[in-house]
Coordinates of C-alpha atoms and ligand atoms in Angstrom, one line a residue:
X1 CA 0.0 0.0 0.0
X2 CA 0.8 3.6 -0.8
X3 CA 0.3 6.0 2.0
X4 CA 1.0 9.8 1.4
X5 CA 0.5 12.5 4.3
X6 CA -1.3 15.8 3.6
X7 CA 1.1 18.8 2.9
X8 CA 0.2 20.1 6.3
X9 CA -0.9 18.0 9.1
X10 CA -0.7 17.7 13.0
X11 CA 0.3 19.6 15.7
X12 CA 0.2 23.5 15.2
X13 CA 2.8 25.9 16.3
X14 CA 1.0 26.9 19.5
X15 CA -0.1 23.5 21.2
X16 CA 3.7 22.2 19.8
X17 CA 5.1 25.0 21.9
X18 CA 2.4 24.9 24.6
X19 CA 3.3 21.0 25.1
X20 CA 7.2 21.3 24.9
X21 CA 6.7 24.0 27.9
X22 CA 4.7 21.8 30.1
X23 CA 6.7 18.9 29.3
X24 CA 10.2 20.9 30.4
X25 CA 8.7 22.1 33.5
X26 CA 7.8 19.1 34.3
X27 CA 10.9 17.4 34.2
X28 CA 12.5 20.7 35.8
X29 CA 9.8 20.9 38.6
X30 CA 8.6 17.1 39.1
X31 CA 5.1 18.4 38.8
X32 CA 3.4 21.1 36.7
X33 CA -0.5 21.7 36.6
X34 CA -2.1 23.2 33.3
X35 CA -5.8 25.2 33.6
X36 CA -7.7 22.5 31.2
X37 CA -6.1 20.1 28.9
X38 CA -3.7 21.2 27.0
X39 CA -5.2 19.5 24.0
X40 CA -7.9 17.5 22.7
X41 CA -6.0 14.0 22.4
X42 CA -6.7 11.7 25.0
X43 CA -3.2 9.3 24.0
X44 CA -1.2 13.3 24.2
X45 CA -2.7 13.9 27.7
X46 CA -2.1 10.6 29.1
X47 CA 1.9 10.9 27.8
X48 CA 1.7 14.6 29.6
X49 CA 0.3 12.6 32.7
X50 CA 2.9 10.0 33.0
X51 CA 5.7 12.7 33.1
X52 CA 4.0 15.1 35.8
X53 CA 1.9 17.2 33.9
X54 CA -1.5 17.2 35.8
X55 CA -4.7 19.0 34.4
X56 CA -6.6 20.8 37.1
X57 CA -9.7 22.7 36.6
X58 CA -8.9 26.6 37.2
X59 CA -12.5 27.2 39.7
X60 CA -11.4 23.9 41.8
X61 CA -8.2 25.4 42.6
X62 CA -6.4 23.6 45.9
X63 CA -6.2 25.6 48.9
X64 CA -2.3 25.6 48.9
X65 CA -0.9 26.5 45.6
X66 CA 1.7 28.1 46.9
X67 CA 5.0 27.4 45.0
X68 CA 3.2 25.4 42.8
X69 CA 3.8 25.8 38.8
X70 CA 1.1 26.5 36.2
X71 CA 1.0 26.2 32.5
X72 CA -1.0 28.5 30.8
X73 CA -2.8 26.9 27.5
X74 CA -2.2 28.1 23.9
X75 CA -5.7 29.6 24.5
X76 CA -4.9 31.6 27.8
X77 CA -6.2 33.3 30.6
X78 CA -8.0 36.7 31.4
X79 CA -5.2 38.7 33.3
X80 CA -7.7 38.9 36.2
X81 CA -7.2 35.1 36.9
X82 CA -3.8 35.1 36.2
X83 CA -2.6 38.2 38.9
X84 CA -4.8 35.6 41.3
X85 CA -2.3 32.4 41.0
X86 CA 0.5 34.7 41.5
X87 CA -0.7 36.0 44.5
X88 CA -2.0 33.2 45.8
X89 CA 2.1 31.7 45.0
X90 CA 1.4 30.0 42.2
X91 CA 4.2 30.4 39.6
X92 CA 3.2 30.7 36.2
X93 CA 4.7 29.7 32.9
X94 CA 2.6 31.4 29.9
X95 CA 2.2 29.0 27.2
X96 CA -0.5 31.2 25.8
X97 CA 0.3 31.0 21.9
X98 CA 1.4 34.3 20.0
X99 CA -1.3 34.3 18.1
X100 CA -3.9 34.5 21.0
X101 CA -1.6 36.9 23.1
X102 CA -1.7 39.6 19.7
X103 CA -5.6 39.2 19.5
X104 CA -5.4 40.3 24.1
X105 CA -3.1 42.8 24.1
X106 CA -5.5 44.3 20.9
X107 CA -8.9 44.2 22.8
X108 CA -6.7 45.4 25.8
X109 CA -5.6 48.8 23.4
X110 CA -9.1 49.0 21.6
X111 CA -11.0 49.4 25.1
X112 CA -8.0 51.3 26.6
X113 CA -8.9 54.1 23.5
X114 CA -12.5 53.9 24.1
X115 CA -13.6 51.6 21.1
X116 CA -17.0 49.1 22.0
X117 CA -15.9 45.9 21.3
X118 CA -18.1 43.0 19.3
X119 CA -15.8 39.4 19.9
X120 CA -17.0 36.6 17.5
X121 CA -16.5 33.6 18.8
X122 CA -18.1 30.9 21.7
X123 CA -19.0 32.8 24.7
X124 CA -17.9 30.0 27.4
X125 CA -14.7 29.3 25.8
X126 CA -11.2 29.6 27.1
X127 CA -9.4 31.5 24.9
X128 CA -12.6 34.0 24.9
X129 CA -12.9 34.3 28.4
X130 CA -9.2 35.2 28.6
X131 CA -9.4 38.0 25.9
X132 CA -12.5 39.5 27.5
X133 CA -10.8 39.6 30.6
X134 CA -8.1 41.7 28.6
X135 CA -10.6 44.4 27.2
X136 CA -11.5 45.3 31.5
X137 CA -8.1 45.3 31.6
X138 CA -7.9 47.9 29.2
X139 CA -11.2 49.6 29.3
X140 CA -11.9 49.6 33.0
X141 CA -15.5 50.2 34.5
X142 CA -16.7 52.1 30.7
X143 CA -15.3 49.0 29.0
X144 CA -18.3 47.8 26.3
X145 CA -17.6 44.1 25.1
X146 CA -19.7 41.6 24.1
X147 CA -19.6 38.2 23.1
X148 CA -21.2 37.2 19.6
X149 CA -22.0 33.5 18.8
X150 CA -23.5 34.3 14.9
X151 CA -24.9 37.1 13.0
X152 CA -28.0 36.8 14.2
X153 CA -26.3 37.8 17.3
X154 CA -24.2 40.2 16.4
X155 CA -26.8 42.3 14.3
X156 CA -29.1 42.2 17.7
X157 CA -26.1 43.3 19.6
X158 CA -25.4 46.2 17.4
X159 CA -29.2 47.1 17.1
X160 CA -29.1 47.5 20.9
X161 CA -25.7 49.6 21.2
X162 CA -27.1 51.6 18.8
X163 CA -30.4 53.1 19.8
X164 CA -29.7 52.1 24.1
X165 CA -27.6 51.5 26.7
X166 CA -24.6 53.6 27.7
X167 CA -23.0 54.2 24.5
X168 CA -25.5 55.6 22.3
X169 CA -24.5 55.6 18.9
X170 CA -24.8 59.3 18.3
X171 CA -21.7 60.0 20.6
X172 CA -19.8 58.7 18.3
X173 CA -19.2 55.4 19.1
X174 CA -16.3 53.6 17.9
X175 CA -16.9 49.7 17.2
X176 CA -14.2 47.2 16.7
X177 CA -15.1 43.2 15.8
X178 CA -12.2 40.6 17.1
X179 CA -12.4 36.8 16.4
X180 CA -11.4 33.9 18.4
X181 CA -8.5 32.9 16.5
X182 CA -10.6 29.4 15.6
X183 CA -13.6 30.8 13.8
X184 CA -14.5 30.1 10.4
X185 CA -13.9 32.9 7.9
X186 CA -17.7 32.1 6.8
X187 CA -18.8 33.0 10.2
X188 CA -16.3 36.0 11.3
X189 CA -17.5 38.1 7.6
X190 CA -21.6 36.8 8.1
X191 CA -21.2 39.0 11.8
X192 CA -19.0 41.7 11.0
X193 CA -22.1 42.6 7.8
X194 CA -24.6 42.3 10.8
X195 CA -22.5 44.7 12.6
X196 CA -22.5 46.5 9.7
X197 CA -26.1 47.2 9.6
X198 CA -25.7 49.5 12.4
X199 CA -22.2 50.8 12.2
X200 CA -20.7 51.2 8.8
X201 CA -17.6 52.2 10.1
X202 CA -16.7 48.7 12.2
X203 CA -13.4 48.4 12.3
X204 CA -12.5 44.6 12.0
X205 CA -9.6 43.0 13.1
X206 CA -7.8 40.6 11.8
X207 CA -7.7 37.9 13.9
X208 CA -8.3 34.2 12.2
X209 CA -5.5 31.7 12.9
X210 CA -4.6 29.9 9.3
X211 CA -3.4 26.9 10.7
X212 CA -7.0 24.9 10.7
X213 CA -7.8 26.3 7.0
X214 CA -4.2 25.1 6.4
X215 CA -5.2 21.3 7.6
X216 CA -8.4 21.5 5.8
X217 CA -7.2 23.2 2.3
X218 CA -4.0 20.1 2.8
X219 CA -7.1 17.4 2.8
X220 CA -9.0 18.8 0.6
X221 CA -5.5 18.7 -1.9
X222 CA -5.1 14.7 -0.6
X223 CA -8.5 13.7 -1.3
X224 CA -7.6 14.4 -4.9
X225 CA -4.8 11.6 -4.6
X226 CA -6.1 8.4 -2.8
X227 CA -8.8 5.7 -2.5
X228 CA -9.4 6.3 1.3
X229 CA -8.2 8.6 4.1
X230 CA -7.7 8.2 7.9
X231 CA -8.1 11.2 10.0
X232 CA -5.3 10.8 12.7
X233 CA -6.4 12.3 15.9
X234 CA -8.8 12.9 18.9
X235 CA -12.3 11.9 18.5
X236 CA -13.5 15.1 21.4
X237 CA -11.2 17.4 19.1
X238 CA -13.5 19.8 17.1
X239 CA -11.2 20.7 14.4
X240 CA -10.1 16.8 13.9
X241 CA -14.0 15.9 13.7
X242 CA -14.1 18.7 11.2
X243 CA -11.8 17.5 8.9
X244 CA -13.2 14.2 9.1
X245 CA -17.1 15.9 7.7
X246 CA -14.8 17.3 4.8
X247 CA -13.7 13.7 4.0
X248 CA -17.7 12.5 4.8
X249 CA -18.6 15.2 2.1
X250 CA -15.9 14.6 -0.6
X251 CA -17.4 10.7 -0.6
X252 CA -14.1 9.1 -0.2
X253 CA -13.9 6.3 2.4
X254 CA -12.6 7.8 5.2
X255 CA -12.3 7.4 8.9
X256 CA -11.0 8.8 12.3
X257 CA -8.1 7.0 14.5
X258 CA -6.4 7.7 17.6
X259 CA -4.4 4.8 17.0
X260 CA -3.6 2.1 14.3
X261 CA -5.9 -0.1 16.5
X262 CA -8.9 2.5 15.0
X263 CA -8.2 1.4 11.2
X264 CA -10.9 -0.2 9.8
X265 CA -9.6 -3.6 8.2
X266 CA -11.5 -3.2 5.3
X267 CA -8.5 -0.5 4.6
X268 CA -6.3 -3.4 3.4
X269 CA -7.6 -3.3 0.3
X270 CA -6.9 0.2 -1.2
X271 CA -3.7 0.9 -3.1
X272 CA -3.6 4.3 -1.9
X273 CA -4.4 5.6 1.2
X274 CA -3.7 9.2 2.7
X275 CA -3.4 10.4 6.3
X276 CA -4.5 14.2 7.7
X277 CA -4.4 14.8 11.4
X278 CA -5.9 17.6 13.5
X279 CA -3.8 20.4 14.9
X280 CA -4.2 18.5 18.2
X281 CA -2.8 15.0 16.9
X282 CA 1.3 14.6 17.8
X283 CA 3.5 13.3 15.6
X284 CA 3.9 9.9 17.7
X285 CA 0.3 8.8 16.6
X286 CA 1.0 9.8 13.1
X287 CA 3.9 7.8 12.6
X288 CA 2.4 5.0 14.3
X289 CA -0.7 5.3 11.5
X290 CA 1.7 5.5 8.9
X291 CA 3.8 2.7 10.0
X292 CA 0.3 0.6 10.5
X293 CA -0.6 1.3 6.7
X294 CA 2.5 0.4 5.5
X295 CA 3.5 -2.7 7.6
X296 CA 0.7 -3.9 9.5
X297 CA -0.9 -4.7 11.7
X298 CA -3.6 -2.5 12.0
X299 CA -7.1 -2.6 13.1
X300 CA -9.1 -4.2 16.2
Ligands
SF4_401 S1 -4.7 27.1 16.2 FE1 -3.5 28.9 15.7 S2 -4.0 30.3 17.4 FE2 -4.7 28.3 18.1 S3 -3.0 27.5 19.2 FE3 -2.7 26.8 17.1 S4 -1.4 28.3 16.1 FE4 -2.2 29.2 18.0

Protein backbone atom coordinates (compact mmCIF):
# COMPACT_ATOMS: atom_id res chain seq x y z
CA UNK A 1 0.00 0.00 0.00
CA UNK A 2 0.78 3.58 -0.78
CA UNK A 3 0.34 5.98 2.05
CA UNK A 4 1.00 9.80 1.37
CA UNK A 5 0.51 12.50 4.28
CA UNK A 6 -1.27 15.84 3.64
CA UNK A 7 1.09 18.78 2.88
CA UNK A 8 0.18 20.15 6.25
CA UNK A 9 -0.91 17.98 9.07
CA UNK A 10 -0.65 17.65 13.00
CA UNK A 11 0.27 19.58 15.70
CA UNK A 12 0.23 23.55 15.21
CA UNK A 13 2.83 25.91 16.30
CA UNK A 14 1.05 26.90 19.50
CA UNK A 15 -0.09 23.52 21.18
CA UNK A 16 3.66 22.25 19.81
CA UNK A 17 5.10 25.04 21.90
CA UNK A 18 2.38 24.91 24.57
CA UNK A 19 3.33 21.05 25.06
CA UNK A 20 7.16 21.31 24.90
CA UNK A 21 6.72 24.05 27.94
CA UNK A 22 4.69 21.80 30.07
CA UNK A 23 6.72 18.87 29.35
CA UNK A 24 10.15 20.92 30.37
CA UNK A 25 8.67 22.07 33.54
CA UNK A 26 7.84 19.07 34.29
CA UNK A 27 10.95 17.42 34.23
CA UNK A 28 12.52 20.69 35.82
CA UNK A 29 9.80 20.86 38.60
CA UNK A 30 8.64 17.06 39.09
CA UNK A 31 5.12 18.40 38.80
CA UNK A 32 3.37 21.08 36.75
CA UNK A 33 -0.48 21.67 36.62
CA UNK A 34 -2.10 23.18 33.34
CA UNK A 35 -5.79 25.17 33.61
CA UNK A 36 -7.72 22.51 31.25
CA UNK A 37 -6.09 20.15 28.86
CA UNK A 38 -3.67 21.23 26.99
CA UNK A 39 -5.17 19.52 24.02
CA UNK A 40 -7.89 17.49 22.70
CA UNK A 41 -5.95 13.96 22.35
CA UNK A 42 -6.67 11.66 25.02
CA UNK A 43 -3.23 9.32 23.97
CA UNK A 44 -1.18 13.29 24.17
CA UNK A 45 -2.65 13.94 27.74
CA UNK A 46 -2.06 10.57 29.11
CA UNK A 47 1.95 10.88 27.79
CA UNK A 48 1.74 14.64 29.59
CA UNK A 49 0.30 12.61 32.67
CA UNK A 50 2.90 10.04 32.95
CA UNK A 51 5.68 12.66 33.14
CA UNK A 52 4.00 15.14 35.84
CA UNK A 53 1.92 17.16 33.88
CA UNK A 54 -1.52 17.20 35.75
CA UNK A 55 -4.69 19.01 34.42
CA UNK A 56 -6.61 20.84 37.14
CA UNK A 57 -9.65 22.71 36.59
CA UNK A 58 -8.87 26.62 37.16
CA UNK A 59 -12.50 27.22 39.67
CA UNK A 60 -11.42 23.85 41.77
CA UNK A 61 -8.15 25.41 42.56
CA UNK A 62 -6.36 23.63 45.88
CA UNK A 63 -6.22 25.60 48.86
CA UNK A 64 -2.32 25.60 48.90
CA UNK A 65 -0.87 26.49 45.63
CA UNK A 66 1.71 28.07 46.91
CA UNK A 67 5.02 27.43 44.98
CA UNK A 68 3.22 25.43 42.77
CA UNK A 69 3.80 25.76 38.82
CA UNK A 70 1.12 26.54 36.24
CA UNK A 71 1.00 26.18 32.53
CA UNK A 72 -0.99 28.48 30.85
CA UNK A 73 -2.83 26.91 27.46
CA UNK A 74 -2.22 28.07 23.89
CA UNK A 75 -5.68 29.60 24.48
CA UNK A 76 -4.88 31.61 27.83
CA UNK A 77 -6.17 33.34 30.62
CA UNK A 78 -8.01 36.70 31.40
CA UNK A 79 -5.15 38.72 33.32
CA UNK A 80 -7.66 38.90 36.21
CA UNK A 81 -7.23 35.06 36.93
CA UNK A 82 -3.84 35.10 36.24
CA UNK A 83 -2.65 38.18 38.90
CA UNK A 84 -4.83 35.60 41.25
CA UNK A 85 -2.26 32.44 40.97
CA UNK A 86 0.49 34.67 41.49
CA UNK A 87 -0.71 35.98 44.50
CA UNK A 88 -1.98 33.18 45.80
CA UNK A 89 2.08 31.73 44.99
CA UNK A 90 1.38 30.01 42.20
CA UNK A 91 4.24 30.36 39.61
CA UNK A 92 3.19 30.67 36.21
CA UNK A 93 4.69 29.66 32.86
CA UNK A 94 2.63 31.39 29.88
CA UNK A 95 2.15 29.02 27.20
CA UNK A 96 -0.46 31.23 25.75
CA UNK A 97 0.28 31.00 21.93
CA UNK A 98 1.35 34.33 20.01
CA UNK A 99 -1.29 34.31 18.12
CA UNK A 100 -3.92 34.49 21.04
CA UNK A 101 -1.63 36.85 23.11
CA UNK A 102 -1.70 39.63 19.71
CA UNK A 103 -5.62 39.25 19.53
CA UNK A 104 -5.45 40.33 24.14
CA UNK A 105 -3.14 42.78 24.07
CA UNK A 106 -5.50 44.26 20.86
CA UNK A 107 -8.91 44.24 22.78
CA UNK A 108 -6.70 45.43 25.81
CA UNK A 109 -5.58 48.82 23.39
CA UNK A 110 -9.11 48.97 21.58
CA UNK A 111 -11.03 49.36 25.13
CA UNK A 112 -8.02 51.30 26.59
CA UNK A 113 -8.94 54.08 23.46
CA UNK A 114 -12.48 53.88 24.06
CA UNK A 115 -13.61 51.60 21.11
CA UNK A 116 -16.99 49.13 22.02
CA UNK A 117 -15.87 45.90 21.29
CA UNK A 118 -18.12 43.04 19.28
CA UNK A 119 -15.84 39.44 19.93
CA UNK A 120 -17.01 36.63 17.52
CA UNK A 121 -16.52 33.57 18.78
CA UNK A 122 -18.12 30.95 21.71
CA UNK A 123 -19.04 32.78 24.74
CA UNK A 124 -17.87 29.98 27.45
CA UNK A 125 -14.66 29.25 25.76
CA UNK A 126 -11.23 29.56 27.10
CA UNK A 127 -9.45 31.45 24.93
CA UNK A 128 -12.60 33.97 24.88
CA UNK A 129 -12.95 34.30 28.37
CA UNK A 130 -9.20 35.22 28.60
CA UNK A 131 -9.39 38.00 25.90
CA UNK A 132 -12.47 39.47 27.49
CA UNK A 133 -10.76 39.61 30.55
CA UNK A 134 -8.08 41.74 28.56
CA UNK A 135 -10.55 44.43 27.22
CA UNK A 136 -11.52 45.26 31.49
CA UNK A 137 -8.11 45.34 31.63
CA UNK A 138 -7.94 47.95 29.18
CA UNK A 139 -11.18 49.57 29.34
CA UNK A 140 -11.87 49.65 33.00
CA UNK A 141 -15.47 50.18 34.52
CA UNK A 142 -16.69 52.09 30.73
CA UNK A 143 -15.35 49.02 29.02
CA UNK A 144 -18.32 47.78 26.30
CA UNK A 145 -17.58 44.10 25.11
CA UNK A 146 -19.71 41.61 24.11
CA UNK A 147 -19.57 38.16 23.10
CA UNK A 148 -21.23 37.15 19.57
CA UNK A 149 -22.00 33.55 18.77
CA UNK A 150 -23.51 34.29 14.94
CA UNK A 151 -24.92 37.05 13.01
CA UNK A 152 -27.96 36.81 14.17
CA UNK A 153 -26.34 37.79 17.34
CA UNK A 154 -24.20 40.17 16.42
CA UNK A 155 -26.75 42.28 14.30
CA UNK A 156 -29.15 42.22 17.67
CA UNK A 157 -26.08 43.28 19.63
CA UNK A 158 -25.36 46.21 17.38
CA UNK A 159 -29.20 47.10 17.09
CA UNK A 160 -29.13 47.53 20.86
CA UNK A 161 -25.70 49.62 21.16
CA UNK A 162 -27.14 51.55 18.82
CA UNK A 163 -30.37 53.11 19.84
CA UNK A 164 -29.71 52.12 24.08
CA UNK A 165 -27.56 51.48 26.66
CA UNK A 166 -24.62 53.61 27.70
CA UNK A 167 -22.99 54.25 24.48
CA UNK A 168 -25.50 55.57 22.26
CA UNK A 169 -24.55 55.60 18.88
CA UNK A 170 -24.85 59.26 18.35
CA UNK A 171 -21.69 60.04 20.65
CA UNK A 172 -19.77 58.74 18.27
CA UNK A 173 -19.20 55.36 19.15
CA UNK A 174 -16.28 53.61 17.90
CA UNK A 175 -16.89 49.69 17.24
CA UNK A 176 -14.19 47.23 16.69
CA UNK A 177 -15.14 43.23 15.84
CA UNK A 178 -12.24 40.57 17.11
CA UNK A 179 -12.40 36.79 16.36
CA UNK A 180 -11.38 33.90 18.39
CA UNK A 181 -8.49 32.86 16.50
CA UNK A 182 -10.60 29.41 15.56
CA UNK A 183 -13.56 30.84 13.81
CA UNK A 184 -14.55 30.07 10.35
CA UNK A 185 -13.89 32.86 7.85
CA UNK A 186 -17.68 32.11 6.80
CA UNK A 187 -18.75 32.97 10.22
CA UNK A 188 -16.32 36.04 11.30
CA UNK A 189 -17.55 38.06 7.61
CA UNK A 190 -21.65 36.84 8.10
CA UNK A 191 -21.21 38.98 11.75
CA UNK A 192 -19.01 41.70 10.99
CA UNK A 193 -22.10 42.62 7.79
CA UNK A 194 -24.55 42.31 10.75
CA UNK A 195 -22.48 44.70 12.63
CA UNK A 196 -22.45 46.49 9.66
CA UNK A 197 -26.05 47.18 9.59
CA UNK A 198 -25.73 49.49 12.37
CA UNK A 199 -22.16 50.82 12.24
CA UNK A 200 -20.65 51.24 8.76
CA UNK A 201 -17.58 52.20 10.10
CA UNK A 202 -16.71 48.67 12.22
CA UNK A 203 -13.44 48.40 12.25
CA UNK A 204 -12.49 44.61 11.96
CA UNK A 205 -9.59 43.00 13.11
CA UNK A 206 -7.81 40.60 11.81
CA UNK A 207 -7.67 37.90 13.93
CA UNK A 208 -8.31 34.17 12.24
CA UNK A 209 -5.53 31.66 12.91
CA UNK A 210 -4.59 29.87 9.34
CA UNK A 211 -3.38 26.90 10.75
CA UNK A 212 -6.98 24.93 10.74
CA UNK A 213 -7.81 26.26 6.96
CA UNK A 214 -4.16 25.10 6.44
CA UNK A 215 -5.20 21.29 7.62
CA UNK A 216 -8.36 21.50 5.77
CA UNK A 217 -7.20 23.16 2.34
CA UNK A 218 -3.99 20.11 2.84
CA UNK A 219 -7.08 17.38 2.85
CA UNK A 220 -9.01 18.84 0.55
CA UNK A 221 -5.50 18.67 -1.86
CA UNK A 222 -5.07 14.72 -0.63
CA UNK A 223 -8.52 13.74 -1.35
CA UNK A 224 -7.63 14.38 -4.93
CA UNK A 225 -4.76 11.61 -4.64
CA UNK A 226 -6.06 8.38 -2.80
CA UNK A 227 -8.79 5.68 -2.53
CA UNK A 228 -9.38 6.32 1.27
CA UNK A 229 -8.23 8.57 4.08
CA UNK A 230 -7.71 8.23 7.92
CA UNK A 231 -8.08 11.23 10.04
CA UNK A 232 -5.28 10.85 12.73
CA UNK A 233 -6.38 12.25 15.91
CA UNK A 234 -8.77 12.88 18.93
CA UNK A 235 -12.32 11.91 18.48
CA UNK A 236 -13.53 15.09 21.43
CA UNK A 237 -11.22 17.44 19.07
CA UNK A 238 -13.46 19.85 17.05
CA UNK A 239 -11.25 20.71 14.42
CA UNK A 240 -10.13 16.85 13.91
CA UNK A 241 -13.96 15.87 13.70
CA UNK A 242 -14.11 18.72 11.18
CA UNK A 243 -11.76 17.48 8.92
CA UNK A 244 -13.19 14.15 9.06
CA UNK A 245 -17.12 15.89 7.69
CA UNK A 246 -14.79 17.35 4.83
CA UNK A 247 -13.67 13.71 4.00
CA UNK A 248 -17.66 12.48 4.77
CA UNK A 249 -18.64 15.15 2.15
CA UNK A 250 -15.90 14.63 -0.60
CA UNK A 251 -17.38 10.68 -0.60
CA UNK A 252 -14.10 9.14 -0.21
CA UNK A 253 -13.85 6.29 2.38
CA UNK A 254 -12.57 7.81 5.23
CA UNK A 255 -12.30 7.35 8.92
CA UNK A 256 -11.04 8.76 12.28
CA UNK A 257 -8.12 6.96 14.49
CA UNK A 258 -6.38 7.74 17.56
CA UNK A 259 -4.39 4.81 16.97
CA UNK A 260 -3.64 2.08 14.30
CA UNK A 261 -5.89 -0.13 16.54
CA UNK A 262 -8.90 2.55 15.01
CA UNK A 263 -8.16 1.44 11.21
CA UNK A 264 -10.92 -0.22 9.75
CA UNK A 265 -9.61 -3.60 8.21
CA UNK A 266 -11.49 -3.20 5.34
CA UNK A 267 -8.47 -0.53 4.58
CA UNK A 268 -6.29 -3.41 3.42
CA UNK A 269 -7.62 -3.33 0.26
CA UNK A 270 -6.89 0.18 -1.16
CA UNK A 271 -3.68 0.94 -3.06
CA UNK A 272 -3.63 4.33 -1.86
CA UNK A 273 -4.42 5.58 1.20
CA UNK A 274 -3.68 9.21 2.74
CA UNK A 275 -3.39 10.44 6.34
CA UNK A 276 -4.46 14.20 7.65
CA UNK A 277 -4.37 14.81 11.36
CA UNK A 278 -5.95 17.58 13.54
CA UNK A 279 -3.81 20.36 14.94
CA UNK A 280 -4.23 18.53 18.24
CA UNK A 281 -2.76 15.04 16.95
CA UNK A 282 1.32 14.57 17.79
CA UNK A 283 3.51 13.26 15.56
CA UNK A 284 3.95 9.91 17.70
CA UNK A 285 0.29 8.85 16.57
CA UNK A 286 1.03 9.84 13.07
CA UNK A 287 3.89 7.79 12.55
CA UNK A 288 2.38 4.97 14.29
CA UNK A 289 -0.72 5.29 11.46
CA UNK A 290 1.69 5.46 8.93
CA UNK A 291 3.77 2.69 10.04
CA UNK A 292 0.31 0.56 10.49
CA UNK A 293 -0.57 1.28 6.68
CA UNK A 294 2.55 0.42 5.54
CA UNK A 295 3.46 -2.73 7.59
CA UNK A 296 0.65 -3.87 9.51
CA UNK A 297 -0.85 -4.71 11.68
CA UNK A 298 -3.57 -2.46 11.97
CA UNK A 299 -7.14 -2.61 13.07
CA UNK A 300 -9.06 -4.24 16.21
S1 LIG B 1 -4.73 27.08 16.19
FE1 LIG B 1 -3.49 28.90 15.73
S2 LIG B 1 -4.03 30.34 17.37
FE2 LIG B 1 -4.69 28.33 18.07
S3 LIG B 1 -2.96 27.51 19.23
FE3 LIG B 1 -2.72 26.80 17.13
S4 LIG B 1 -1.37 28.31 16.14
FE4 LIG B 1 -2.20 29.25 18.01
Amino acid sequence: MKVIRAGVLGFCMGVRRAVELACAEAEKSGRVFTLGPLVHNPRVLETLKSRGVEIIDENRLPRNINGESFIIRAHGISPQAEAELRGRGGRIIDATCPKVKACQLKAKALAAAGYRLFLAGEAGHAEIIGVRGYAASGGGARTFCVVVGNAAEAEKAAAGLSTAGPFPAETGAKPALIGQTTISEEEYRAIGEGIKKYFSGLEIIETICAATRERQDALRELLDKVDAVIIAGGKESANTRRLLTIAQEHGKPCALSESAADIPPGFAAFQTVGICAGASTPDTVIDEIERALTAGPFGP
